[in-house]
Amino acid sequence: LAFVDADDEIVAEAYLEGVSLATNELLGGCAIAGIQPHQPRFGVEYGKSVVGTIHDAAALTLVRAFFWAVYPMVLQRKLLNDRKIRFVDGHRFCEDFMAVVKVLCSGARLAFLNVHSYKSVGHPESTCRAKPTMERYLHGLIAANEILHDILSVKVAPDVLRWYLTTLIPMVLF
């Protein structure tokens, strides 16, 4: 399965490359670099990939890649079905982050592929561009709580936990 935001344009070849990598390596999913073409990203040279789990040396790279590449990713349907990973009904903000944390915490082998995969078009009514509201803040609190619960339920390296606490959680809340 591929997640694509309604206001973004994808580069089909990048998605096919991600599917091929995930299939050939028997992976649960592959995050694809996104909007910045031809640049190193998260310490991975352009055109290269890194494979691992949240429990090994690739953990911080994978965590960062999956969060900054929320939409340019492909995920194995079997992984989502077996682990019952779904977007939370009724959530219009951070529902993607909450699902991605569950994918990462599943222990599945994942990859980050650094190739150009999409162009963010953006529209003024996008959730990320909208004025902060009490509803959005409350959804952020619920998401932050769920994300922390999930990440603390698995043993992760200190640098991964630090990234969640100092980068992701503040972004979800504000």
mmCIF file of C-alpha atoms in Angstrom, residues 15 26 28-29 71 81 84 97 103-104 113 146 165:
data_model
loop_
_atom_site.group_PDB
_atom_site.id
_atom_site.type_symbol
_atom_site.label_atom_id
_atom_site.label_comp_id
_atom_site.label_asym_id
_atom_site.label_seq_id
_atom_site.Cartn_x
_atom_site.Cartn_y
_atom_site.Cartn_z
ATOM 1 C CA TYR A 15 7.327 4.329 -5.799
ATOM 2 C CA LEU A 26 11.243 -9.034 2.097
ATOM 3 C CA GLY A 28 7.507 -4.544 5.819
ATOM 4 C CA GLY A 29 7.863 -1.144 4.200
ATOM 5 C CA TYR A 71 3.338 10.132 2.632
ATOM 6 C CA ASN A 81 -3.379 -6.470 8.588
ATOM 7 C CA LYS A 84 -4.085 -4.400 12.935
ATOM 8 C CA PHE A 97 2.135 9.713 12.645
ATOM 9 C CA VAL A 103 4.736 0.249 11.907
ATOM 10 C CA LEU A 104 8.125 1.197 13.378
ATOM 11 C CA LEU A 113 15.390 4.862 -0.063
ATOM 12 C CA GLU A 146 -0.422 7.385 21.907
ATOM 13 C CA LEU A 165 10.916 13.518 22.808
#
